[in-house]
Coordinates of C-alpha atoms in Angstrom, one line a residue:
M1202 CA 4.1 -26.3 2.6
S1203 CA 5.5 -22.9 1.5
I1204 CA 9.2 -22.9 1.0
I1205 CA 9.5 -20.1 3.5
A1206 CA 8.9 -22.9 6.3
L1207 CA 11.7 -25.3 4.6
D1208 CA 13.7 -26.7 7.4
A1209 CA 17.0 -26.8 5.6
P1210 CA 19.6 -24.6 7.4
G1211 CA 22.3 -23.5 4.9
K1212 CA 20.2 -24.0 1.8
E1213 CA 20.0 -21.1 -0.7
L1214 CA 16.7 -20.1 -2.0
L1215 CA 15.6 -17.3 -4.4
L1216 CA 13.1 -15.3 -2.3
M1217 CA 11.0 -12.0 -2.6
G1218 CA 12.0 -9.5 0.0
N1219 CA 8.7 -9.9 1.7
E1220 CA 9.1 -13.7 1.6
A1221 CA 12.5 -13.1 3.3
I1222 CA 11.0 -11.0 6.2
A1223 CA 8.4 -13.8 6.7
R1224 CA 11.3 -16.5 6.8
G1225 CA 13.3 -14.3 9.1
A1226 CA 10.2 -14.1 11.5
L1227 CA 9.9 -17.9 11.5
E1228 CA 13.6 -18.1 12.4
A1229 CA 13.1 -15.7 15.2
G1230 CA 10.4 -17.6 16.5
V1231 CA 7.5 -15.3 15.8
K1232 CA 4.2 -16.6 17.1
V1233 CA 1.5 -14.0 16.3
C1234 CA 1.3 -12.1 13.0
T1235 CA -1.0 -9.4 12.0
A1236 CA -1.7 -6.8 9.3
Y1237 CA -4.2 -5.0 7.1
P1238 CA -3.7 -5.8 3.5
G1239 CA -1.9 -3.2 1.7
T1240 CA 0.5 -3.4 -1.4
P1241 CA 3.6 -3.6 -1.4
S1242 CA 3.3 -5.2 2.1
T1243 CA 0.6 -7.8 1.7
D1244 CA 2.8 -10.8 0.8
I1245 CA 4.4 -10.9 4.2
I1246 CA 1.4 -12.1 6.0
E1247 CA 0.0 -14.2 3.1
N1248 CA 3.1 -16.1 3.4
L1249 CA 2.9 -16.6 7.0
A1250 CA -0.6 -17.3 6.8
S1251 CA 0.1 -20.1 4.4
V1252 CA 2.5 -21.8 7.1
A1253 CA 0.3 -20.8 10.2
K1254 CA -1.0 -24.2 11.2
P1255 CA 2.1 -26.5 10.7
M1256 CA 4.3 -23.8 12.2
G1257 CA 1.9 -23.3 15.2
L1258 CA 1.2 -19.4 14.4
Y1259 CA -1.5 -17.2 14.8
V1260 CA -2.0 -15.1 11.8
E1261 CA -4.8 -12.6 11.4
W1262 CA -6.0 -9.9 8.6
S1263 CA -7.2 -7.3 11.3
I1264 CA -9.9 -4.7 10.3
N1265 CA -7.3 -1.9 10.3
E1266 CA -3.6 -1.3 11.1
K1267 CA -4.2 0.1 14.5
V1268 CA -6.2 -2.9 15.6
A1269 CA -3.5 -5.0 14.1
L1270 CA -0.6 -3.3 16.1
E1271 CA -3.0 -3.8 19.2
V1272 CA -3.4 -7.4 18.6
A1273 CA 0.4 -8.0 18.3
S1274 CA 1.1 -6.0 21.1
A1275 CA -1.1 -8.1 23.3
A1276 CA 0.9 -11.1 22.1
S1277 CA 4.1 -9.4 23.1
F1278 CA 2.8 -8.4 26.6
S1279 CA 2.2 -12.0 26.9
G1280 CA 5.5 -13.2 26.2
L1281 CA 5.0 -14.2 22.5
R1282 CA 7.1 -12.8 19.8
A1283 CA 4.8 -10.8 17.4
L1284 CA 5.0 -9.1 13.9
C1285 CA 2.7 -6.3 12.6
A1286 CA 2.9 -5.4 8.8
M1287 CA 1.4 -2.5 6.9
K1288 CA 2.0 -0.2 3.9
Q1289 CA 2.9 3.5 4.6
N1290 CA -0.8 4.8 4.8
G1291 CA -1.4 2.2 7.3
L1292 CA 1.1 3.7 9.8
N1293 CA -0.8 6.8 9.7
V1294 CA -3.7 4.9 11.2
A1295 CA -1.5 2.8 13.5
S1296 CA 0.3 6.0 14.8
D1297 CA -2.2 6.8 17.3
Y1298 CA -1.4 3.6 19.4
L1299 CA 2.4 3.6 18.3
L1300 CA 2.8 6.9 20.0
S1301 CA 1.6 5.4 23.2
L1302 CA 3.2 2.0 22.7
N1303 CA 6.7 3.5 22.5
L1304 CA 6.1 4.6 26.1
I1305 CA 4.4 1.6 27.2
G1306 CA 7.1 -0.8 26.2
I1307 CA 7.0 -4.2 25.3
E1308 CA 7.8 -7.8 26.8
A1309 CA 8.7 -10.3 24.0
G1310 CA 10.2 -8.9 20.8
L1311 CA 7.7 -6.8 18.5
L1312 CA 8.5 -5.7 15.0
L1313 CA 6.5 -3.4 13.1
V1314 CA 7.2 -3.7 9.2
T1315 CA 6.0 -0.8 7.0
C1316 CA 6.6 -1.0 3.2
D1317 CA 6.5 2.3 1.3
D1318 CA 5.5 2.8 -2.3
P1319 CA 7.8 5.2 -4.0
S1320 CA 6.2 6.4 -7.2
A1321 CA 2.7 5.2 -5.8
H1322 CA 2.3 2.3 -8.0
S1323 CA -0.6 0.9 -5.9
S1324 CA -1.1 3.8 -3.4
S1325 CA -2.9 7.1 -3.0
T1326 CA 0.1 8.8 -1.7
E1327 CA 3.9 8.6 -1.8
Q1328 CA 4.5 8.9 1.7
D1329 CA 7.9 8.3 3.7
S1330 CA 7.0 6.6 6.8
R1331 CA 10.5 6.8 8.3
P1332 CA 9.8 10.1 10.2
F1333 CA 7.5 8.1 12.6
A1334 CA 10.5 6.4 14.0
K1335 CA 12.0 9.6 14.8
L1336 CA 8.8 10.9 16.0
A1337 CA 8.4 8.1 18.4
D1338 CA 12.1 7.7 19.5
L1339 CA 12.0 4.2 18.2
P1340 CA 14.9 2.2 16.3
L1341 CA 14.5 1.9 12.5
L1342 CA 16.0 -0.6 10.3
E1343 CA 16.3 -0.6 6.4
P1344 CA 17.2 -3.8 4.4
S1345 CA 18.8 -3.3 1.0
T1346 CA 18.6 -7.0 -0.2
S1347 CA 16.6 -10.1 0.4
Q1348 CA 19.3 -11.8 2.5
E1349 CA 19.4 -8.7 4.7
A1350 CA 15.8 -8.6 5.0
K1351 CA 15.8 -12.0 6.6
E1352 CA 18.8 -11.3 8.8
M1353 CA 17.3 -7.9 9.9
T1354 CA 14.0 -9.3 10.7
K1355 CA 15.7 -11.9 12.9
W1356 CA 17.9 -9.5 14.6
A1357 CA 15.1 -7.0 15.2
F1358 CA 13.3 -9.2 17.6
A1359 CA 16.4 -9.5 19.7
L1360 CA 17.0 -5.9 19.7
S1361 CA 13.4 -5.0 20.5
E1362 CA 13.7 -7.3 23.6
E1363 CA 17.0 -6.0 24.6
M1364 CA 15.7 -2.4 24.5
G1365 CA 12.0 -3.3 25.7
I1366 CA 10.6 -1.3 22.9
V1367 CA 8.9 -2.0 19.5
C1368 CA 11.6 -2.0 16.6
L1369 CA 10.5 -0.6 13.2
M1370 CA 11.6 -1.9 9.7
R1371 CA 11.0 -0.1 6.5
G1372 CA 10.9 -1.7 3.1
V1373 CA 10.1 -0.2 -0.4
T1374 CA 8.4 -1.7 -3.3
R1375 CA 11.6 -3.0 -5.0
T1376 CA 12.9 -4.5 -1.8
S1377 CA 9.7 -6.2 -1.0
H1378 CA 9.1 -7.5 -4.4
A1379 CA 12.6 -8.0 -5.9
R1380 CA 14.1 -11.5 -5.6
G1381 CA 17.3 -12.4 -4.2
N1382 CA 19.4 -15.2 -3.1
V1383 CA 18.9 -16.0 0.7
T1384 CA 20.6 -18.6 2.9
L1385 CA 18.4 -20.3 5.2
G1386 CA 19.1 -20.4 8.9
P1387 CA 17.8 -22.9 11.7
L1388 CA 14.4 -22.9 12.5
P1389 CA 13.7 -22.8 16.3
S1390 CA 12.2 -26.0 18.0
P1391 CA 8.9 -25.6 19.8
D1392 CA 9.3 -24.3 23.2
G1393 CA 6.1 -25.0 24.5
R1394 CA 5.9 -21.6 25.9
K1395 CA 2.6 -20.5 27.5
A1396 CA 1.3 -17.2 27.0
W1397 CA 0.8 -15.1 30.3
F1398 CA 0.2 -11.5 31.0
D1399 CA 1.9 -10.5 34.3
K1400 CA -0.9 -8.3 36.0
T1401 CA 1.5 -7.2 38.7
R1402 CA 2.9 -5.1 36.0
Q1403 CA 0.9 -2.1 34.7
R1404 CA 1.4 -1.4 31.0
N1405 CA 0.5 2.1 30.5
T1406 CA 2.1 5.5 29.4
H1407 CA 2.7 6.8 32.9
P1408 CA 4.7 8.1 34.3
V1409 CA 5.0 10.0 30.8
Y1410 CA 7.8 12.5 31.8
Q1411 CA 10.3 9.8 33.0
K1412 CA 9.3 7.2 30.2
H1413 CA 9.9 10.0 27.4
D1414 CA 13.3 10.6 29.0
Q1415 CA 14.0 6.9 29.0
L1416 CA 13.3 6.8 25.2
H1417 CA 15.9 9.5 24.7
R1418 CA 18.4 7.6 26.8
N1419 CA 17.5 4.4 24.8
L1420 CA 18.6 6.4 21.5
I1421 CA 22.1 6.8 23.1
R1422 CA 22.3 3.0 23.8
L1423 CA 21.0 2.2 20.3
E1424 CA 23.7 4.4 18.8
E1425 CA 26.3 2.3 20.5
I1426 CA 24.5 -0.8 19.2
F1427 CA 24.3 0.3 15.8
A1428 CA 28.0 1.6 15.6
A1429 CA 28.9 -2.2 15.7
S1430 CA 26.2 -3.3 13.4
P1431 CA 27.2 -5.4 10.2
F1432 CA 24.1 -3.8 8.5
N1433 CA 26.2 -0.6 8.3
Q1434 CA 29.0 -1.2 5.7
Y1435 CA 31.5 1.0 3.6
I1436 CA 33.0 0.1 0.4
G1437 CA 35.5 2.3 -1.5
P1438 CA 38.9 4.0 -1.1
E1439 CA 40.3 5.3 2.2
R1440 CA 40.1 9.0 1.3
P1441 CA 37.4 9.2 -1.6
K1442 CA 36.8 12.3 -3.6
A1443 CA 33.3 12.0 -2.9
L1444 CA 31.0 9.9 -0.6
I1445 CA 27.7 8.4 -1.2
I1446 CA 25.6 7.9 1.9
T1447 CA 22.5 5.7 1.1
C1448 CA 20.2 3.2 2.4
G1449 CA 17.6 0.5 1.1
S1450 CA 17.3 0.2 -2.6
G1451 CA 19.9 3.0 -2.9
W1452 CA 22.7 0.7 -2.1
L1453 CA 22.7 -1.3 -5.2
Y1454 CA 21.9 1.3 -7.4
S1455 CA 24.7 3.3 -6.3
Q1456 CA 27.1 0.5 -6.8
E1457 CA 25.8 -0.1 -10.3
A1458 CA 26.2 3.7 -11.2
L1459 CA 29.8 3.9 -9.9
E1460 CA 30.6 0.7 -12.0
L1461 CA 29.1 2.2 -15.1
L1462 CA 30.8 5.5 -14.8
G1463 CA 34.2 3.8 -13.8
L1464 CA 34.3 6.0 -10.6
E1465 CA 34.8 3.0 -8.1
D1466 CA 38.2 4.3 -7.1
A1467 CA 37.2 8.0 -6.6
V1468 CA 33.9 7.6 -4.7
G1469 CA 33.0 5.7 -1.7
V1470 CA 29.5 4.1 -0.5
L1471 CA 28.5 4.2 3.1
K1472 CA 25.5 2.0 3.5
I1473 CA 23.3 2.6 6.4
G1474 CA 21.0 -0.2 7.4
T1475 CA 20.3 1.3 10.9
T1476 CA 18.7 4.5 9.8
W1477 CA 17.4 5.8 13.1
P1478 CA 19.1 6.6 15.4
L1479 CA 22.2 7.1 13.2
P1480 CA 25.4 5.4 14.0
T1481 CA 27.1 8.9 14.7
T1482 CA 30.8 7.6 15.0
M1483 CA 30.9 5.9 12.0
I1484 CA 29.3 8.6 9.8
I1485 CA 31.7 11.3 11.4
E1486 CA 34.6 9.2 10.7
K1487 CA 33.8 8.8 6.9
L1488 CA 32.8 12.5 6.8
E1489 CA 36.2 13.5 7.9
K1490 CA 37.7 12.0 5.0
T1491 CA 36.0 13.5 2.2
P1492 CA 35.1 17.0 0.8
K1493 CA 31.7 16.1 -0.9
V1494 CA 28.9 13.9 -0.1
L1495 CA 25.7 12.6 -2.2
F1496 CA 22.6 11.3 -0.5
V1497 CA 20.9 8.7 -2.4
E1498 CA 17.6 7.6 -0.9
E1499 CA 13.8 7.1 -1.4
V1500 CA 11.5 9.1 -1.0
D1501 CA 11.9 12.1 1.4
S1502 CA 15.3 13.4 2.6
F1503 CA 15.1 11.6 6.0
L1504 CA 18.8 10.3 5.8
E1505 CA 20.1 13.5 4.1
G1506 CA 18.5 15.9 6.9
N1507 CA 19.7 13.7 9.9
V1508 CA 23.3 13.4 8.7
K1509 CA 23.3 17.0 8.0
E1510 CA 22.3 17.7 11.7
L1511 CA 25.2 15.5 12.7
A1512 CA 27.7 17.5 10.3
A1513 CA 26.4 20.8 12.1
D1514 CA 27.1 19.2 15.5
F1515 CA 30.6 18.1 14.5
S1516 CA 31.5 20.8 12.0
G1517 CA 34.6 21.8 13.8
Q1518 CA 35.9 18.5 13.7
I1519 CA 35.0 17.3 10.1
G1520 CA 35.6 20.9 8.4
P1521 CA 33.5 22.3 5.5
K1522 CA 31.6 19.9 3.3
T1523 CA 29.6 20.2 0.2
F1524 CA 26.4 18.3 0.2
F1525 CA 24.5 16.9 -2.8
G1526 CA 21.0 15.4 -2.7
K1527 CA 17.5 16.2 -2.8
R1528 CA 17.8 19.7 -1.3
S1529 CA 20.4 20.7 -4.0
Q1530 CA 18.2 18.9 -6.6
H1531 CA 20.9 16.7 -7.7
I1532 CA 18.3 13.8 -6.6
P1533 CA 14.5 14.1 -7.4
F1534 CA 12.3 14.7 -4.3
F1535 CA 9.7 12.2 -5.7
G1536 CA 9.6 9.0 -7.6
E1537 CA 11.5 5.7 -7.3
M1538 CA 15.3 5.6 -7.2
N1539 CA 17.1 3.9 -9.9
A1540 CA 20.7 3.8 -11.1
D1541 CA 20.1 6.4 -13.9
R1542 CA 19.2 8.8 -11.2
V1543 CA 22.4 8.2 -9.3
I1544 CA 24.2 8.4 -12.8
D1545 CA 22.7 11.7 -13.5
A1546 CA 23.8 13.2 -10.1
L1547 CA 27.3 11.9 -10.3
G1548 CA 27.5 13.2 -13.7
K1549 CA 26.7 16.6 -12.5
I1550 CA 29.2 16.5 -9.6
F1551 CA 32.2 15.1 -11.5
Q1552 CA 31.4 16.8 -14.9
V1553 CA 31.3 13.3 -16.7
R1554 CA 28.9 12.2 -19.3
Y1555 CA 27.2 8.9 -19.7
Q1556 CA 25.0 7.9 -22.4
A1557 CA 23.4 4.3 -21.9
R1558 CA 22.0 4.1 -25.5
S1559 CA 22.6 6.1 -28.6
P1560 CA 20.4 9.1 -29.3
R1561 CA 19.4 7.3 -32.6
Y1562 CA 18.4 4.1 -30.9
E1563 CA 16.2 6.3 -28.2
A1564 CA 14.5 8.0 -31.0
Q1565 CA 13.7 4.7 -32.8
A1566 CA 12.4 3.1 -29.6
A1567 CA 10.2 6.1 -28.9
E1568 CA 8.9 6.0 -32.5
V1569 CA 8.0 2.4 -32.4
A1570 CA 6.3 2.9 -29.0
E1571 CA 4.1 5.6 -30.0
K1572 CA 2.9 3.5 -33.2
M1573 CA 2.6 0.2 -31.7
L1574 CA 1.8 0.3 -28.0
P1575 CA -2.1 0.6 -27.3
S1576 CA -3.5 3.3 -25.1
R1577 CA -4.6 1.9 -21.9
A1578 CA -6.6 4.2 -19.5
L1579 CA -7.3 3.1 -15.9
G1580 CA -10.3 1.1 -15.8
F1581 CA -12.4 -1.9 -14.0
C1582 CA -11.6 -5.6 -15.2
P1583 CA -14.3 -7.1 -17.6
G1584 CA -17.4 -7.9 -15.8
C1585 CA -16.4 -5.9 -12.7
P1586 CA -19.8 -5.1 -10.7
H1587 CA -18.4 -1.7 -9.9
R1588 CA -18.7 -0.6 -13.6
A1589 CA -22.4 -1.5 -13.5
S1590 CA -22.8 0.1 -10.0
Y1591 CA -21.3 3.3 -11.3
W1592 CA -23.7 3.2 -14.3
S1593 CA -26.7 3.1 -12.4
I1594 CA -25.4 5.8 -9.9
K1595 CA -24.6 8.1 -12.9
N1596 CA -28.3 7.7 -14.3
A1597 CA -29.9 8.3 -11.2
L1598 CA -27.8 11.5 -10.5
Q1599 CA -28.7 12.6 -13.9
L1600 CA -32.3 12.0 -13.2
D1601 CA -32.2 13.8 -10.1
N1602 CA -30.6 16.7 -12.0
R1603 CA -29.5 18.7 -8.8
Q1604 CA -25.7 18.6 -9.5
G1605 CA -25.1 15.6 -7.3
F1606 CA -21.4 14.1 -6.9
A1607 CA -19.8 11.6 -5.2
T1608 CA -16.9 11.1 -2.7
Y1609 CA -14.6 8.1 -2.1
D1610 CA -12.3 6.1 0.0
I1611 CA -9.2 3.7 -1.0
G1612 CA -9.8 0.9 -2.9
C1613 CA -10.3 -0.6 -6.6
Y1614 CA -13.6 1.5 -6.8
A1615 CA -11.6 4.7 -6.5
L1616 CA -10.6 4.1 -10.2
G1617 CA -14.0 5.6 -10.6
R1618 CA -12.2 9.1 -10.5
G1619 CA -11.6 8.7 -14.3
P1620 CA -13.8 7.6 -17.2
A1621 CA -14.2 4.2 -15.6
G1622 CA -16.6 5.7 -13.1
Y1623 CA -17.9 8.5 -15.5
Y1624 CA -16.0 11.1 -13.5
L1625 CA -18.5 10.9 -10.6
L1626 CA -15.8 11.0 -7.8
K1627 CA -14.8 14.5 -6.9
T1628 CA -13.0 14.2 -3.5
G1629 CA -11.8 11.6 -1.1
G1630 CA -8.3 10.2 -0.2
A1631 CA -8.2 8.2 2.9
M1632 CA -9.8 5.1 4.3
G1633 CA -13.3 6.2 5.4
T1634 CA -12.9 9.7 4.1
G1635 CA -15.9 9.5 1.3
T1636 CA -18.4 8.9 4.4
G1637 CA -16.9 11.5 6.5
L1638 CA -16.8 14.1 3.8
A1639 CA -20.4 13.5 2.9
S1640 CA -21.3 13.7 6.5
G1641 CA -20.1 17.1 6.4
F1642 CA -21.7 18.1 3.0
G1643 CA -24.9 16.8 4.5
K1644 CA -25.1 19.4 7.1
L1645 CA -24.7 22.4 4.9
A1646 CA -28.6 22.7 4.0
S1647 CA -28.9 25.6 6.4
F1648 CA -26.3 27.5 4.2
G1649 CA -28.1 26.9 1.1
F1650 CA -26.3 23.6 0.0
D1651 CA -28.8 21.6 -2.0
Q1652 CA -26.8 19.0 -4.0
P1653 CA -27.0 15.5 -3.2
V1654 CA -23.9 13.6 -2.1
V1655 CA -23.2 9.8 -2.6
A1656 CA -20.4 8.5 -0.4
M1657 CA -18.6 5.4 -2.2
C1658 CA -17.2 2.8 0.1
G1659 CA -15.9 -0.7 -0.2
D1660 CA -17.0 -3.7 2.1
S1661 CA -13.5 -4.1 3.3
T1662 CA -13.2 -0.3 3.9
F1663 CA -16.4 -0.3 5.6
F1664 CA -15.0 -2.3 8.6
H1665 CA -11.7 -0.6 8.4
A1666 CA -12.7 2.9 8.8
A1667 CA -16.2 3.9 7.7
M1668 CA -18.3 2.9 10.4
P1669 CA -17.3 5.8 12.7
P1670 CA -18.3 8.3 10.1
L1671 CA -21.5 6.6 9.2
V1672 CA -22.4 6.7 13.1
N1673 CA -21.3 10.4 13.1
A1674 CA -23.8 11.1 10.0
C1675 CA -26.8 9.1 11.8
Y1676 CA -26.5 10.5 15.0
N1677 CA -26.1 14.2 13.6
K1678 CA -29.0 13.5 11.1
S1679 CA -26.8 14.3 8.1
N1680 CA -28.5 13.9 4.8
L1681 CA -26.4 11.4 2.7
V1682 CA -26.5 8.3 0.6
M1683 CA -23.8 5.8 1.4
V1684 CA -23.1 3.3 -1.4
I1685 CA -21.3 0.2 0.0
L1686 CA -19.8 -1.7 -3.0
D1687 CA -19.9 -5.3 -1.4
N1688 CA -17.8 -7.5 -3.6
S1689 CA -17.2 -10.2 -0.8
T1690 CA -13.5 -9.5 -0.7
T1691 CA -10.6 -7.1 -0.4
A1692 CA -10.0 -7.1 -4.1
M1693 CA -7.4 -4.6 -4.8
T1694 CA -4.7 -6.2 -2.5
G1695 CA -5.4 -9.9 -3.7
F1696 CA -8.8 -11.1 -2.3
Q1697 CA -7.9 -11.2 1.4
P1698 CA -11.0 -12.0 3.5
H1699 CA -12.6 -9.3 5.9
P1700 CA -15.3 -9.6 8.7
G1701 CA -18.1 -9.8 6.1
V1702 CA -16.8 -12.9 4.4
G1703 CA -17.3 -15.7 7.0
R1704 CA -13.4 -16.8 6.7
N1705 CA -10.1 -15.6 8.4
A1706 CA -6.5 -15.3 7.3
M1707 CA -5.9 -19.0 8.2
G1708 CA -8.7 -20.4 6.1
E1709 CA -11.0 -21.2 9.0
E1710 CA -14.8 -20.6 8.8
V1711 CA -16.0 -17.8 11.2
A1712 CA -19.4 -16.2 11.6
P1713 CA -19.6 -13.4 9.1
V1714 CA -20.6 -9.7 10.3
D1715 CA -23.9 -8.6 8.6
I1716 CA -23.1 -5.1 7.1
E1717 CA -26.8 -4.2 6.7
A1718 CA -27.6 -5.2 10.5
V1719 CA -24.7 -3.1 11.4
C1720 CA -25.9 -0.3 9.3
R1721 CA -29.4 -0.5 10.6
S1722 CA -28.2 -0.6 14.3
F1723 CA -26.5 2.7 13.8
G1724 CA -30.0 4.2 12.4
A1725 CA -29.5 4.2 8.9
K1726 CA -32.1 3.5 6.2
V1727 CA -30.6 0.4 4.4
S1728 CA -31.7 -1.2 0.9
V1729 CA -29.7 -3.9 -0.9
T1730 CA -29.5 -4.3 -4.7
D1731 CA -27.5 -6.5 -7.3
P1732 CA -25.6 -4.1 -9.5
F1733 CA -26.4 -6.1 -12.5
D1734 CA -29.9 -5.1 -12.1
L1735 CA -29.3 -1.7 -13.7
E1736 CA -33.1 -0.7 -13.5
G1737 CA -33.7 -2.0 -10.0
T1738 CA -30.5 -0.5 -8.8
K1739 CA -31.1 3.0 -10.4
Q1740 CA -34.6 3.2 -8.8
K1741 CA -33.1 2.3 -5.3
M1742 CA -30.7 5.1 -5.8
L1743 CA -33.5 7.5 -6.8
Q1744 CA -35.4 6.9 -3.8
A1745 CA -32.5 7.3 -1.3
L1746 CA -31.6 10.6 -3.3
E1747 CA -35.1 11.9 -3.0
D1748 CA -35.4 11.1 0.7
P1749 CA -34.3 14.4 2.5
V1750 CA -33.9 12.9 6.0
G1751 CA -30.9 11.3 7.4
A1752 CA -28.3 8.8 6.2
K1753 CA -29.2 6.2 3.6
V1754 CA -27.2 3.3 2.7
V1755 CA -27.5 1.3 -0.5
I1756 CA -25.6 -1.9 -0.5
M1757 CA -24.6 -2.9 -4.0
R1758 CA -23.8 -6.5 -3.6
R1759 CA -22.1 -9.0 -6.0
Q1760 CA -19.0 -10.9 -5.8
C1761 CA -15.9 -9.9 -7.5
Q1762 CA -15.7 -11.3 -10.9
M1763 CA -12.1 -12.4 -10.6
L1764 CA -13.3 -14.6 -7.8
K1765 CA -16.7 -15.6 -9.2
G1766 CA -14.9 -16.5 -12.6
K1767 CA -12.8 -19.0 -10.7
E1768 CA -15.8 -20.8 -9.1
E1769 CA -18.3 -20.7 -11.7
K1770 CA -18.7 -21.1 -15.5
L1771 CA -19.5 -18.2 -17.7
P1772 CA -23.4 -17.2 -17.2
Y1773 CA -23.9 -16.0 -20.9
Q1774 CA -22.3 -16.3 -24.4
V1775 CA -22.2 -12.7 -25.3
R1776 CA -22.1 -11.5 -29.2
V1777 CA -22.9 -8.5 -31.3
N1778 CA -25.5 -8.9 -34.1
P1779 CA -24.1 -7.1 -37.1
E1780 CA -27.4 -7.0 -38.7
I1781 CA -28.5 -4.8 -35.9
C1782 CA -25.3 -2.9 -34.9
I1783 CA -25.1 0.0 -37.1
G1784 CA -22.1 1.6 -35.5
D1785 CA -21.9 5.5 -35.7
D1786 CA -25.1 5.5 -37.5
C1787 CA -27.2 4.4 -34.6
G1788 CA -27.2 7.7 -32.8
C1789 CA -26.2 6.4 -29.6
D1790 CA -22.6 7.7 -30.3
R1791 CA -21.0 4.4 -29.5
L1792 CA -22.6 4.2 -26.0
C1793 CA -21.0 0.6 -25.5
T1794 CA -17.5 1.3 -26.3
R1795 CA -17.0 5.0 -25.8
V1796 CA -19.0 5.2 -22.3
F1797 CA -19.8 2.2 -20.8
K1798 CA -15.8 0.9 -21.5
C1799 CA -15.9 -2.5 -20.5
P1800 CA -12.6 -4.0 -21.9
G1801 CA -14.5 -6.9 -23.2
L1802 CA -16.0 -4.5 -25.9
M1803 CA -14.0 -3.7 -28.8
W1804 CA -14.6 -1.0 -31.6
D1805 CA -13.8 -2.8 -34.9
K1806 CA -12.5 0.5 -37.1
K1807 CA -12.6 -1.5 -40.5
L1808 CA -16.4 -2.6 -39.9
A1809 CA -17.4 0.4 -37.9
Q1810 CA -19.1 -1.8 -35.6
A1811 CA -18.7 -3.0 -31.9
R1812 CA -17.4 -6.3 -31.4
I1813 CA -17.0 -8.8 -28.3
D1814 CA -13.3 -9.7 -27.3
E1815 CA -14.0 -13.4 -26.8
V1816 CA -10.5 -13.7 -24.9
I1817 CA -11.3 -11.5 -21.9
C1818 CA -15.2 -11.3 -21.8
V1819 CA -16.4 -12.9 -18.8
G1820 CA -20.1 -13.1 -20.0
C1821 CA -21.7 -11.0 -17.4
G1822 CA -24.1 -9.7 -19.9
V1823 CA -24.5 -6.3 -18.7
C1824 CA -23.5 -4.6 -22.0
A1825 CA -26.6 -6.3 -23.5
D1826 CA -28.6 -4.3 -21.1
I1827 CA -27.1 -1.0 -22.0
C1828 CA -27.2 -1.1 -25.8
P1829 CA -30.1 1.1 -26.9
E1830 CA -30.3 -0.9 -30.3
K1831 CA -30.5 -4.3 -28.7
A1832 CA -27.6 -5.3 -30.8
I1833 CA -25.6 -6.9 -28.1
I1834 CA -27.0 -10.4 -27.6
K1835 CA -26.6 -12.7 -24.5
E1836 CA -27.4 -16.3 -24.5
E1837 CA -27.5 -18.3 -21.5
I1838 CA -24.8 -21.0 -21.2
R1839 CA -26.5 -24.2 -20.2

């Protein structure tokens, strides 16, 4: 069993922040856990799913974040504690219901965890999810360490029940994925509680006026509770020359910066773990004792703006202050926080200089990096079926010759924005957006628009958000081609199952939903192809492009090679015949390595020929089909 379910109170473990959140939920007696996968939040539900059966939980990968929150809410209404997790983009999807749920209220504790991705390491946006708490008048917590993540999670359920509202908790990439020591608490004994929905009590938003008023009165009570919270902490002199106000990852970075600059006796640090509503009394007390304030937080100036509002309200009491942060440009408005950024800001405020490394060392390191580090463009894995799909779509659009282009959603296939997808993708951005945009383009013929439009969509995204725009296209007779790249998993976030797979989050076999049947039921014309059949796929695309009427769906189906490689042996041994490959002289302009760009293909500068990288080649054999000289040989492995 996973270590997060270890029944050993007092034992200390090294846990990731997301593991600590999962452990905190177990210690709080959570029963239902839901999510749609999205980095950096995915590990929370994966950890809980791994202990679902022995711990008596129900864990679900829902089809999108709004549904995940609704499923978790049903558990809460029925007297069971529930947790719902998502990344920052997901809260946009869930917000439609969240902004009703705040008025509806809850029964058993309900925790909504969002994990933001500063610097957008694995996201299409660098969005700050915290303003949703203020918008919805709901409490927001932000842990700074793994231990705090566990303790806050446990406390959040009790807080949610005390206030009768959902509680929000925000993590970021570094607090989610960094590891820290966590002391385990006791796990609750099974209570045999029966889920029960009290039908004598209506759960809806009405009367809206009175419930909205109650939410604002809740904020006053929450301020009182937060004023005594141990998650808000101050370290430093009684009357500091400057005060850092921080939260989340900024807590540790601020302490490190002060230590490196030797400013611990001059600058205090106020860490806010309850970032909405703010603990007013505590903040005003600290502001009274310092002339300067620096805000350290990721991503937007949420804390900075809210503290400045308080400072304006209490200006007569605290006197004039000088504020530094994102607005003063002492802290960047974008990107992850780190100790260097805090050092830079403090250096400007206190006119001190700090050089972590000598200029000579940095110059030498840059020189070595430029010479020795290989250039790596974003691309698909070796043997990825998406590469073959894009190859056939590219060729079909070229033969069609009407300046066709593609739209896209979020998923690993979005890497097709660059050379990996031959620059076919021109606009997109959100889940389901590709098909929605194509539905719009497909209705512009009466205005002279005659370019074919291909909407690229993943199989998991199809269930998440692409079915409504496809219905829209079918119903309104929009002329588009939707390509569903069905690799039988949610690949980008770590191979979570979706309704088309036939397996749920807890590993149980379930009846898969037939994507072809769903599309046909909407009225779309559907064809299915194996993307490794390059000629057959190209012909199906051409047929779809040439059909001027209605929505056409081409399903390009082949299992993700990362999964297939674990289950099956390599299908082919692939090699380059040096007698046939004539390199730059063959006239193909290095089609294999310059254009097709599978990482399993290399260009040998010394021999001026293509070679197979046997370490990473997965033997799919597609490169043998694209070589015009037939110099790449694939031999079936028996």
